[in-house]
Short mmCIF file of C-alpha atoms in Angstrom, two decimals:
data_model
loop_
_atom_site.label_atom_id
_atom_site.label_comp_id
_atom_site.label_asym_id
_atom_site.label_seq_id
_atom_site.Cartn_x
_atom_site.Cartn_y
_atom_site.Cartn_z
CA MET S 257 77.67 -46.66 -31.62
CA PRO S 258 74.63 -46.94 -33.92
CA THR S 259 73.56 -43.60 -35.31
CA SER S 260 70.04 -42.74 -35.56
CA THR S 261 68.56 -41.62 -38.89
CA ILE S 262 65.83 -39.31 -39.94
CA ASP S 263 63.36 -40.34 -42.69
CA ASP S 264 63.15 -37.08 -44.50
CA SER S 265 60.13 -38.04 -46.62
CA THR S 266 58.14 -39.03 -43.44
CA SER S 267 59.23 -35.81 -41.66
CA ASP S 268 58.16 -33.60 -44.75
CA GLY S 269 54.98 -35.37 -45.15
CA GLY S 270 53.94 -34.85 -41.56
CA THR S 271 54.95 -31.36 -41.69
CA SER S 272 52.93 -30.85 -44.85
CA SER S 273 49.87 -32.54 -43.31
CA SER S 274 50.15 -30.55 -40.13
CA TYR S 275 50.21 -27.18 -41.99
CA SER S 276 47.23 -28.43 -44.24
CA SER S 277 45.07 -29.12 -41.09
CA THR S 278 45.99 -25.99 -39.45
CA SER S 279 45.30 -23.92 -42.49
CA SER S 280 41.82 -25.81 -42.76
CA ASN S 281 41.06 -24.96 -39.05
CA VAL S 282 41.80 -21.33 -39.49
CA THR S 283 39.60 -21.23 -42.71
CA THR S 284 36.72 -22.86 -40.85
CA ASN S 285 37.12 -20.38 -37.89
CA ASN S 286 36.97 -17.54 -40.13
CA ASP S 287 34.04 -18.72 -42.03
CA GLU S 288 32.23 -19.28 -38.66
CA LEU S 289 33.23 -15.87 -37.53
CA LEU S 290 31.79 -14.33 -40.71
CA ARG S 291 28.38 -16.21 -40.01
CA TYR S 292 28.04 -14.28 -36.68
CA GLN S 293 28.55 -10.73 -38.03
CA SER S 294 25.04 -9.97 -39.06
CA LEU S 295 23.92 -10.40 -35.53
CA LEU S 296 26.86 -8.53 -33.82
CA SER S 297 27.01 -5.48 -35.95
CA GLN S 298 27.12 -2.38 -34.00
CA PRO S 299 26.13 1.07 -34.75
CA THR S 300 28.55 3.81 -34.74
CA SER S 301 29.68 4.41 -31.03
CA SER S 302 28.65 7.43 -29.15
CA ASN S 303 31.08 10.14 -28.22
CA ALA S 304 31.60 11.34 -24.85
CA GLN S 305 28.81 13.73 -24.87
CA GLY S 306 26.44 10.92 -25.89
CA CYS S 307 25.74 12.20 -29.30
CA MET S 308 24.91 9.56 -31.86
CA PRO S 309 24.33 9.47 -35.53
CA SER S 310 20.62 10.01 -36.40
CA ASP S 311 20.68 6.88 -38.65
CA ALA S 312 21.99 4.65 -35.96
CA ASP S 313 19.57 5.30 -33.22
CA LYS S 314 16.16 5.71 -34.69
CA GLU S 315 14.53 3.24 -32.43
CA GLU S 316 16.02 5.22 -29.36
CA LEU S 317 14.78 8.55 -30.82
CA ARG S 318 11.18 7.00 -31.56
CA ILE S 319 10.74 6.05 -27.80
CA ALA S 320 12.55 9.14 -26.23
CA PRO S 321 9.96 10.48 -23.55
CA LEU S 322 11.08 14.22 -24.46
CA VAL S 323 12.06 15.64 -27.54
CA TRP S 324 13.48 19.34 -27.93
CA TRP S 325 12.09 21.44 -30.90
CA ASP S 326 15.21 21.43 -32.88
CA VAL S 327 15.36 17.67 -32.73
CA LYS S 328 12.02 17.43 -34.00
CA SER S 329 12.88 19.86 -36.86
CA HIS S 330 15.86 17.60 -37.66
CA LEU S 331 13.85 14.47 -37.87
CA ASP S 332 11.27 16.12 -40.02
CA GLN S 333 13.89 16.50 -42.78
CA ASP S 334 14.07 12.77 -43.17
CA PRO S 335 12.53 11.60 -46.44
CA ASN S 336 11.01 8.67 -44.69
CA PRO S 337 7.76 9.80 -42.87
CA ALA S 338 8.01 6.80 -40.63
CA ASN S 339 11.03 8.29 -39.05
CA HIS S 340 9.30 11.65 -37.91
CA LEU S 341 7.84 12.11 -34.57
CA GLN S 342 4.44 10.76 -34.89
CA GLN S 343 2.47 11.81 -31.73
CA TYR S 344 3.48 14.53 -29.32
CA ALA S 345 2.29 17.64 -27.46
CA ILE S 346 4.13 20.72 -25.82
CA LEU S 347 4.93 20.43 -22.28
CA GLY S 348 6.92 23.49 -21.82
CA ASN S 349 10.20 25.25 -22.28
CA PHE S 350 13.53 26.24 -20.98
CA VAL S 351 13.18 29.04 -18.51
CA SER S 352 16.30 30.58 -20.17
CA ASP S 353 14.64 30.64 -23.56
CA ILE S 354 12.15 33.47 -22.49
CA HIS S 355 15.05 35.63 -22.03
CA SER S 356 17.25 34.72 -24.79
CA GLN S 357 14.55 34.73 -27.39
CA GLN S 358 12.69 37.96 -26.67
CA GLN S 359 11.63 38.63 -30.13
CA GLN S 360 11.51 35.22 -31.48
CA PRO S 361 9.03 32.29 -30.96
CA VAL S 362 9.89 30.15 -27.90
CA LYS S 363 11.02 26.70 -28.71
CA PRO S 364 9.02 24.10 -26.78
CA VAL S 365 10.09 20.78 -25.37
CA LEU S 366 7.71 18.01 -26.65
CA LEU S 367 6.13 15.17 -24.58
CA ASN S 368 6.50 12.05 -26.85
CA THR S 369 2.91 10.69 -26.03
CA ASN S 370 3.36 7.83 -28.66
CA SER S 371 5.62 5.84 -26.59
CA PRO S 372 5.35 4.55 -22.99
CA TRP S 373 7.38 6.50 -20.16
CA SER S 374 6.98 7.32 -16.33
CA ALA S 375 7.12 10.47 -14.54
CA PHE S 376 7.99 11.28 -11.10
CA LEU S 377 6.76 14.91 -10.00
CA CYS S 378 7.73 16.01 -6.45
CA GLY S 379 7.64 19.41 -4.69
CA SER S 380 6.12 21.25 -1.86
CA GLN S 381 2.40 22.09 -1.62
CA GLY S 382 1.62 24.99 -4.17
CA SER S 383 4.84 24.40 -6.41
CA GLY S 384 2.95 23.21 -9.44
CA LYS S 385 3.40 19.38 -9.52
CA SER S 386 -0.35 18.76 -9.73
CA HIS S 387 -0.31 21.48 -12.64
CA THR S 388 2.21 19.55 -14.43
CA MET S 389 0.52 16.16 -13.97
CA SER S 390 -2.82 17.74 -15.49
CA THR S 391 -0.77 18.99 -18.26
CA MET S 392 0.58 15.69 -19.06
CA LEU S 393 -3.14 14.44 -19.01
CA GLU S 394 -4.12 17.02 -21.54
CA ASN S 395 -1.31 16.11 -23.80
CA CYS S 396 -2.33 12.54 -23.76
CA LEU S 397 -6.06 13.16 -24.19
CA LEU S 398 -6.81 16.18 -26.10
CA GLN S 399 -6.66 16.45 -29.90
CA GLN S 400 -5.94 20.22 -30.49
CA GLU S 401 -3.65 21.84 -33.04
CA GLU S 402 -2.37 24.34 -30.43
CA LEU S 403 -1.05 21.50 -28.30
CA GLY S 404 0.53 19.31 -30.85
CA LYS S 405 -0.33 16.08 -32.97
CA ASN S 406 -2.42 13.46 -31.21
CA PRO S 407 -4.11 11.14 -33.84
CA ASN S 408 -4.36 8.17 -31.21
CA PRO S 409 -5.50 9.58 -27.81
CA LEU S 410 -4.94 7.55 -24.70
CA ALA S 411 -7.29 6.52 -22.00
CA ALA S 412 -6.44 7.83 -18.59
CA LEU S 413 -7.03 6.54 -15.03
CA VAL S 414 -6.33 8.92 -12.06
CA LEU S 415 -6.19 7.54 -8.40
CA HIS S 416 -7.05 10.17 -5.72
CA TYR S 417 -7.28 9.93 -1.78
CA ASP S 418 -7.37 12.72 0.60
CA GLY S 419 -6.97 11.47 4.15
CA ALA S 420 -7.61 14.93 5.58
CA ARG S 421 -10.94 15.07 3.77
CA GLY S 422 -10.70 18.63 2.59
CA SER S 423 -13.23 20.48 0.77
CA GLY S 424 -11.81 20.29 -2.73
CA VAL S 425 -11.75 17.69 -5.53
CA CYS S 426 -9.09 15.89 -7.43
CA GLU S 427 -7.39 18.61 -9.53
CA ALA S 428 -7.39 16.20 -12.68
CA ALA S 429 -11.25 16.53 -12.72
CA TYR S 430 -10.91 20.17 -14.02
CA LEU S 431 -10.19 18.73 -17.32
CA CYS S 432 -13.89 17.92 -17.73
CA SER S 433 -14.11 21.40 -19.25
CA ARG S 434 -12.83 19.70 -22.39
CA VAL S 435 -12.45 15.92 -21.60
CA LYS S 436 -15.13 13.56 -21.09
CA THR S 437 -14.84 12.75 -17.52
CA THR S 438 -16.28 9.93 -15.08
CA VAL S 439 -15.53 10.15 -11.21
CA LEU S 440 -15.90 6.79 -9.33
CA ILE S 441 -16.38 7.18 -5.49
CA SER S 442 -17.39 5.20 -2.58
CA ALA S 443 -21.03 4.37 -1.65
CA SER S 444 -20.63 5.83 1.79
CA ASN S 445 -19.56 9.19 0.81
CA TYR S 446 -21.30 9.39 -2.48
CA GLY S 447 -23.74 12.16 -1.90
CA ASN S 448 -21.22 14.45 -0.65
CA LEU S 449 -18.65 14.01 -3.34
CA LYS S 450 -21.10 13.88 -5.94
CA ARG S 451 -22.25 17.38 -5.03
CA ARG S 452 -18.63 18.79 -5.01
CA TYR S 453 -17.73 17.51 -8.27
CA GLU S 454 -20.91 18.62 -10.04
CA ASP S 455 -20.68 22.07 -8.42
CA MET S 456 -17.18 22.29 -9.74
CA ALA S 457 -18.17 21.26 -13.23
CA ARG S 458 -21.09 23.62 -13.40
CA LYS S 459 -18.93 26.44 -12.32
CA HIS S 460 -16.77 25.92 -15.42
CA GLY S 461 -19.78 25.46 -17.68
CA ALA S 462 -19.02 21.74 -18.06
CA THR S 463 -20.70 18.38 -16.93
CA ILE S 464 -19.17 15.42 -15.26
CA LYS S 465 -20.43 11.93 -14.60
CA VAL S 466 -20.29 10.85 -10.85
CA LYS S 467 -20.80 7.17 -10.12
CA ARG S 468 -20.32 4.74 -7.31
CA LEU S 469 -17.37 2.64 -7.58
CA LEU S 470 -18.70 -0.86 -8.10
CA ILE S 471 -16.27 -3.64 -9.36
CA SER S 472 -18.09 -6.26 -11.44
CA THR S 473 -17.74 -9.78 -10.42
CA GLU S 474 -16.85 -10.55 -13.99
CA HIS S 475 -13.54 -8.77 -13.48
CA LEU S 476 -12.50 -10.95 -10.24
CA ASP S 477 -9.88 -13.69 -10.34
CA THR S 478 -8.00 -15.41 -7.86
CA GLU S 479 -5.47 -12.58 -7.25
CA ARG S 480 -7.74 -9.63 -7.18
CA VAL S 481 -9.99 -11.62 -4.65
CA LYS S 482 -7.18 -12.14 -2.35
CA THR S 483 -6.06 -8.37 -2.82
CA LEU S 484 -9.76 -7.16 -2.11
CA MET S 485 -9.74 -9.51 1.18
CA ALA S 486 -6.56 -7.93 2.30
CA VAL S 487 -4.75 -11.31 2.22
CA THR S 488 -1.06 -10.53 2.61
CA ARG S 489 1.94 -12.77 2.40
CA ASP S 490 3.68 -11.70 5.52
CA GLY S 491 3.41 -12.44 9.22
CA ASP S 492 1.45 -15.08 10.79
CA VAL S 493 -1.59 -15.93 9.14
CA PRO S 494 -4.96 -16.53 11.02
CA LEU S 495 -6.80 -19.66 10.76
CA TYR S 496 -9.86 -18.20 9.09
CA ILE S 497 -7.55 -16.57 6.36
CA GLN S 498 -5.87 -19.77 5.86
CA SER S 499 -9.37 -21.29 5.29
CA LEU S 500 -10.21 -18.37 2.80
CA ILE S 501 -7.11 -19.11 0.80
CA LYS S 502 -7.82 -22.86 0.78
CA ILE S 503 -11.28 -22.25 -0.70
CA ILE S 504 -9.90 -19.73 -3.33
CA ARG S 505 -7.21 -22.30 -4.29
CA GLU S 506 -9.85 -25.15 -4.45
CA ILE S 507 -12.17 -23.00 -6.76
CA ALA S 508 -9.11 -22.23 -9.09
CA ILE S 509 -8.05 -25.85 -9.23
CA GLU S 510 -11.60 -26.84 -10.30
CA ARG S 511 -11.77 -24.40 -13.08
CA GLY S 512 -8.24 -24.97 -14.10
CA GLY S 513 -7.55 -21.22 -13.87
CA VAL S 514 -9.75 -20.71 -16.66
CA GLY S 515 -13.12 -18.34 -16.59
CA THR S 516 -14.18 -15.73 -14.12
CA PHE S 517 -14.16 -16.10 -10.41
CA ASP S 518 -17.48 -17.35 -9.06
CA TYR S 519 -18.14 -15.05 -6.01
CA GLN S 520 -21.39 -16.71 -5.08
CA GLU S 521 -19.70 -20.15 -5.07
CA PHE S 522 -16.87 -18.73 -2.96
CA LYS S 523 -19.32 -17.22 -0.39
CA ALA S 524 -21.40 -20.15 -0.15
CA ARG S 525 -18.33 -22.31 0.59
CA LEU S 526 -17.17 -19.85 3.08
CA GLU S 527 -20.22 -19.83 5.14
CA LYS S 528 -20.13 -23.53 5.58
CA GLN S 529 -16.83 -23.10 7.51
CA LEU S 530 -17.23 -23.41 11.41
CA PHE S 531 -15.47 -20.27 12.74
CA SER S 532 -15.40 -19.12 16.23
CA GLU S 533 -17.04 -15.74 17.07
CA ARG S 534 -13.73 -14.33 17.65
CA GLN S 535 -12.78 -15.42 13.98
CA ASN S 536 -16.01 -14.45 12.37
CA GLN S 537 -15.69 -10.79 13.40
CA PRO S 538 -12.60 -9.99 11.45
CA LEU S 539 -13.76 -12.12 8.51
CA ARG S 540 -17.17 -10.26 8.42
CA LEU S 541 -15.26 -7.00 8.24
CA ARG S 542 -13.44 -8.28 5.31
CA ILE S 543 -16.47 -9.43 3.45
CA ASP S 544 -18.29 -6.34 4.12
CA LEU S 545 -15.49 -4.27 2.60
CA LEU S 546 -15.67 -6.39 -0.42
CA GLU S 547 -19.25 -6.36 -0.95
CA SER S 548 -19.57 -2.40 -0.64
CA PHE S 549 -17.47 -1.98 -3.66
CA LEU S 550 -18.89 -5.23 -5.44
CA GLU S 551 -21.48 -5.30 -8.11
CA VAL S 552 -22.62 -8.92 -7.57
CA GLU S 553 -25.59 -8.60 -10.09
CA ARG S 554 -25.39 -6.18 -12.90
CA LYS S 555 -28.91 -4.66 -13.25
CA LYS S 556 -28.50 -3.52 -16.82
CA ALA S 557 -26.05 -3.77 -19.53
CA SER S 558 -23.81 -0.62 -19.39
CA ARG S 559 -20.06 0.01 -20.29
CA ASP S 560 -17.76 -0.50 -17.32
CA SER S 561 -16.14 2.63 -16.22
CA LEU S 562 -12.80 0.81 -15.25
CA ILE S 563 -12.28 -0.06 -19.05
CA GLY S 564 -10.83 3.02 -20.47
CA SER S 565 -11.72 4.59 -23.94
CA PRO S 566 -9.68 6.77 -26.19
CA GLY S 567 -9.76 10.37 -24.98
CA GLU S 568 -11.71 9.70 -21.83
CA LEU S 569 -10.74 10.28 -18.19
CA THR S 570 -11.47 8.26 -15.17
CA ILE S 571 -10.94 9.34 -11.74
CA VAL S 572 -11.19 6.88 -8.63
CA ASP S 573 -11.67 9.15 -5.57
CA LEU S 574 -11.68 7.29 -2.39
CA THR S 575 -11.72 10.18 0.00
CA ASP S 576 -14.20 8.84 2.63
CA PRO S 577 -14.15 8.91 6.36
CA MET S 578 -15.18 5.18 6.25
CA VAL S 579 -12.24 4.29 3.99
CA ASP S 580 -8.82 4.14 5.49
CA VAL S 581 -5.42 4.17 3.77
CA ASP S 582 -5.08 0.37 3.79
CA ALA S 583 -8.52 -0.05 2.19
CA ALA S 584 -7.83 2.82 -0.45
CA CYS S 585 -4.51 1.03 -1.42
CA VAL S 586 -6.36 -2.41 -1.78
CA LEU S 587 -9.01 -0.78 -3.96
CA PHE S 588 -6.63 1.16 -6.11
CA ASP S 589 -4.66 -2.04 -6.59
CA THR S 590 -7.58 -3.86 -7.95
CA CYS S 591 -8.78 -0.88 -10.19
CA LEU S 592 -5.45 -0.45 -11.62
CA SER S 593 -5.04 -4.01 -12.41
CA ILE S 594 -8.69 -4.10 -14.11
CA PHE S 595 -7.83 -0.91 -15.97
CA LEU S 596 -4.69 -2.27 -17.37
CA ALA S 597 -5.77 -5.65 -18.12
CA GLN S 598 -9.27 -4.78 -19.89
CA THR S 599 -8.29 -1.49 -21.62
CA LYS S 600 -7.22 -2.83 -25.19
CA ARG S 601 -8.47 -0.43 -27.66
CA CYS S 602 -5.62 2.30 -27.08
CA GLY S 603 -2.77 3.23 -25.06
CA LYS S 604 -3.06 4.05 -21.25
CA ILE S 605 -1.94 6.48 -18.99
CA VAL S 606 -2.38 6.01 -14.98
CA ALA S 607 -1.83 8.93 -12.68
CA LEU S 608 -1.40 9.02 -8.81
CA ASP S 609 -2.52 12.32 -7.54
CA GLU S 610 -0.99 13.40 -4.12
CA ALA S 611 0.49 10.02 -3.77
CA HIS S 612 1.95 10.69 -0.30
CA ASN S 613 -1.40 10.58 1.04
CA TYR S 614 -1.79 6.94 0.59
CA LEU S 615 1.64 5.30 -0.23
CA LEU S 616 2.65 5.31 3.43
CA ASP S 617 5.44 3.48 5.05
CA GLY S 618 4.51 0.74 7.39
CA SER S 619 1.42 -0.05 5.62
CA ASP S 620 1.28 -3.70 4.14
CA ALA S 621 -1.47 -2.69 1.66
CA ALA S 622 0.59 0.31 0.57
CA LYS S 623 3.59 -1.76 0.06
CA GLN S 624 1.59 -4.35 -2.04
CA PHE S 625 0.04 -1.61 -4.23
CA THR S 626 3.73 -0.01 -4.72
CA GLY S 627 4.92 -3.43 -5.94
CA LYS S 628 2.04 -3.41 -8.47
CA LEU S 629 3.27 0.20 -9.53
CA LEU S 630 6.71 -0.87 -9.85
CA LYS S 631 5.69 -3.78 -11.85
CA SER S 632 3.63 -1.58 -14.24
CA ILE S 633 6.70 0.77 -14.67
CA ARG S 634 8.95 -2.08 -15.62
CA GLU S 635 6.47 -3.55 -17.91
CA GLN S 636 5.33 -0.31 -19.31
CA ARG S 637 6.62 -0.88 -22.91
CA HIS S 638 4.75 -4.25 -23.08
CA GLN S 639 1.51 -2.93 -21.49
CA GLY S 640 1.47 0.40 -23.55
CA THR S 641 1.31 2.27 -20.28
CA ARG S 642 2.53 5.85 -19.10
CA VAL S 643 2.78 6.33 -15.28
CA VAL S 644 2.69 9.64 -13.63
CA ILE S 645 3.17 9.99 -9.60
CA ALA S 646 2.60 13.46 -8.24
CA THR S 647 3.82 13.61 -4.64
CA GLN S 648 5.01 16.08 -2.03
CA GLU S 649 7.18 13.36 -0.70
CA PRO S 650 10.05 12.06 -2.81
CA THR S 651 10.79 9.72 0.22
CA LEU S 652 8.22 7.25 -1.14
CA ASP S 653 9.71 4.04 -2.16
CA THR S 654 12.79 4.92 -3.74
CA LYS S 655 12.68 2.46 -6.43
CA LEU S 656 9.96 4.59 -8.01
CA LEU S 657 12.52 7.35 -8.38
CA ASP S 658 15.10 4.89 -9.70
CA LEU S 659 12.88 3.53 -12.36
CA CYS S 660 10.91 6.51 -13.69
CA SER S 661 12.16 7.89 -17.06
CA ILE S 662 11.45 11.57 -16.25
CA VAL S 663 11.85 13.23 -12.88
CA MET S 664 10.61 16.82 -12.48
CA VAL S 665 11.64 18.54 -9.14
CA HIS S 666 9.53 21.42 -8.22
CA ARG S 667 10.34 23.69 -5.41
CA CYS S 668 11.03 22.05 -2.04
CA THR S 669 12.65 23.21 1.12
CA SER S 670 13.53 20.17 2.80
CA PRO S 671 17.32 18.95 3.22
CA ALA S 672 16.04 15.46 4.01
CA TRP S 673 14.19 15.56 0.51
CA PHE S 674 17.35 16.70 -1.26
CA ASP S 675 19.37 13.92 0.38
CA VAL S 676 17.10 11.38 -1.23
CA LEU S 677 17.12 12.95 -4.60
CA LYS S 678 21.10 13.17 -4.66
CA LYS S 679 21.13 9.40 -3.85
CA HIS S 680 18.74 8.52 -6.70
CA ILE S 681 19.07 10.71 -9.50
CA ALA S 682 22.22 10.89 -11.53
CA GLY S 683 21.94 14.36 -12.62
CA VAL S 684 21.72 15.71 -8.78
CA TYR S 685 24.39 13.15 -7.86
CA LEU S 686 27.07 14.04 -10.40
CA ASP S 687 25.82 17.84 -10.64
CA HIS S 688 27.85 18.95 -13.85
CA ASP S 689 26.82 22.66 -13.06
CA SER S 690 29.08 24.89 -15.17
CA ASP S 691 28.60 27.72 -12.68
CA HIS S 692 30.30 25.92 -9.92
CA VAL S 693 33.24 24.06 -11.86
CA GLY S 694 36.09 23.56 -9.47
CA GLU S 695 34.10 23.80 -6.25
CA SER S 696 33.84 20.89 -3.94
CA LYS S 697 31.08 18.31 -4.16
CA ALA S 698 29.41 19.71 -0.86
CA ALA S 699 29.56 23.34 -2.23
CA ARG S 700 28.09 22.26 -5.44
CA GLU S 701 25.12 20.41 -3.65
CA ARG S 702 24.54 23.54 -1.48
CA ALA S 703 24.32 25.67 -4.53
CA LEU S 704 21.90 23.11 -6.35
CA PHE S 705 19.67 22.89 -3.20
CA GLN S 706 19.48 26.73 -3.02
CA LYS S 707 18.34 26.84 -6.68
CA ILE S 708 15.62 24.15 -5.91
CA VAL S 709 14.45 26.29 -2.96
CA GLY S 710 14.33 29.26 -5.31
CA LEU S 711 12.32 27.89 -7.82
CA LYS S 712 8.99 29.78 -8.93
CA LEU S 713 5.57 28.35 -9.43
CA GLY S 714 5.52 26.04 -12.35
CA GLU S 715 9.14 25.95 -12.65
CA SER S 716 11.25 22.66 -11.97
CA PHE S 717 14.51 21.00 -12.59
CA LEU S 718 14.12 18.33 -15.26
CA PHE S 719 15.93 15.08 -15.14
CA CYS S 720 15.60 12.75 -18.17
CA PRO S 721 18.67 10.85 -19.36
CA THR S 722 17.00 9.74 -22.60
CA ALA S 723 15.66 12.99 -23.69
CA ALA S 724 16.66 14.17 -27.19
CA MET S 725 18.04 17.57 -26.52
CA ASP S 726 19.89 18.97 -29.54
CA VAL S 727 21.63 18.45 -33.00
CA GLU S 728 25.08 19.16 -33.81
CA ASP S 729 26.81 18.16 -37.04
CA ASN S 730 23.75 16.15 -37.91
CA VAL S 731 24.01 14.25 -34.65
CA VAL S 732 21.23 14.11 -32.01
CA GLY S 733 22.46 14.49 -28.22
CA ARG S 734 20.72 13.10 -25.16
CA MET S 735 20.63 14.68 -21.84
CA LEU S 736 22.27 11.81 -20.07
CA ASP S 737 23.60 12.89 -16.63
CA ARG S 738 22.65 16.72 -17.18
CA PHE S 739 19.53 18.63 -16.17
CA VAL S 740 17.70 21.72 -17.12
CA LYS S 741 15.63 24.40 -15.47
CA PHE S 742 12.12 24.01 -16.95
CA ARG S 743 8.77 25.87 -17.10
CA THR S 744 5.49 23.79 -17.52
CA ARG S 745 3.12 25.39 -20.01
CA LYS S 746 -0.28 26.84 -19.30
CA ARG S 747 -3.25 24.53 -18.89
CA CYS S 748 -5.84 24.28 -21.90
CA THR S 749 -8.55 23.23 -19.36
CA ALA S 750 -9.67 24.88 -16.41
CA ASP S 751 -7.05 25.15 -13.60
CA GLY S 752 -8.20 24.12 -10.04
CA GLY S 753 -4.81 24.44 -8.39
CA LEU S 754 -5.11 28.05 -7.55
CA THR S 755 -4.48 28.65 -3.71
CA ARG S 756 -7.81 29.76 -1.98
CA LEU S 757 -7.38 33.04 -0.23
CA ALA S 758 -9.12 34.26 2.76
CA GLU S 759 -11.10 37.05 0.77
CA GLU S 760 -12.56 34.20 -1.48
CA LYS S 761 -15.98 32.67 -0.64
CA SER S 762 -16.25 28.80 -0.62
#
């Protein structure tokens, strides 16, 4: 039987060649892996309490919405001034601080007005949420040493609508005692509201500018015209609306999407359409609504009040028996769009006062406006915008609760409200209350609800996961899933939120 032989030289050569090839591949892979390290390097990982080294999260500290005093003091020790807190104002303090530091200065919590954030303020009537909203506006607009450091004041837009048409004015208007304030109101309620606002300002030794809300045609574009004409995307679209959309589309195509919307051309083409009397009636209503708030021809050159200026406040108050909730939302949507797009000289803050009056369930216009708000909050960093929503109803679109970086729960007495809060706020859902460790989740929830019911005027439970709270071993800690009992500071401007008693004259 023949025997097989193995060529040792061939075998050794093959093994050597294979080893050399493998070694070369390993070296190549290692070199490639090293090339990627500069993009994959990570800061020191946080510990269980969320504490991170101050030199590893400077960007996160720079954009933290709320900063505790001890954290600011810690940042001030950095030899690089760029790492200090650049722009801030006091918002309030721990309620417990008042008792624990009776002989020492109370350490404030600072609102970082330099970076964009969003705040959701909820609570029953008279609990202090509008006071907190006005305090935030003061922080963003005023340049006063007793408040903080504000080298770059923001421009503010406040939206207000009172469906009950009470005798009051928007509480934010009381800032006119120290802030240049303009109120824009509907033409059909101009005389009534003008008198109310001017009487309020005079009572506090201040002045306030009251004007009709007129939207310049130079601010119109395809989307804003569709909004003002109350064109919705849902449901069956009537024939006259289809024709209206077709005309808008044709004008946009002819202009290539460039330049302002030609309203006169739009109206001329619309009038050439042959509609039945039944179709003309609702169309006429929409045209009348649009033109009642439209400045077709500007009579003289003047600054547009919807374009914000640093340190100035603009209030759009659409309280009017002739303006329903849907019309208010349509107009607010347009005003917000213009303000955000045209205010370019400074940062912006938008506040919705008593939002439960107009962000109603079942309204297509309210749904569309809420969508615009959500978009503004999602893009707040890119738009340089801060958003504040003050409402008695936390049951508004819950996405607002989900997205807001600050939530302040003032006194409320409704278990239904609490059910909403615990589903959408991590601090309520987890409730790490050291006073009730070991108790069942239901028992802890009842205890927390009792605390919310017992909050005093101006007090709230503050939830802000990214707030910079404390410093331990040279490491800054964030709030994460905790919360604190908080008291909003006193106002610097006149306070219009006091309850009117029977003994007081109107």
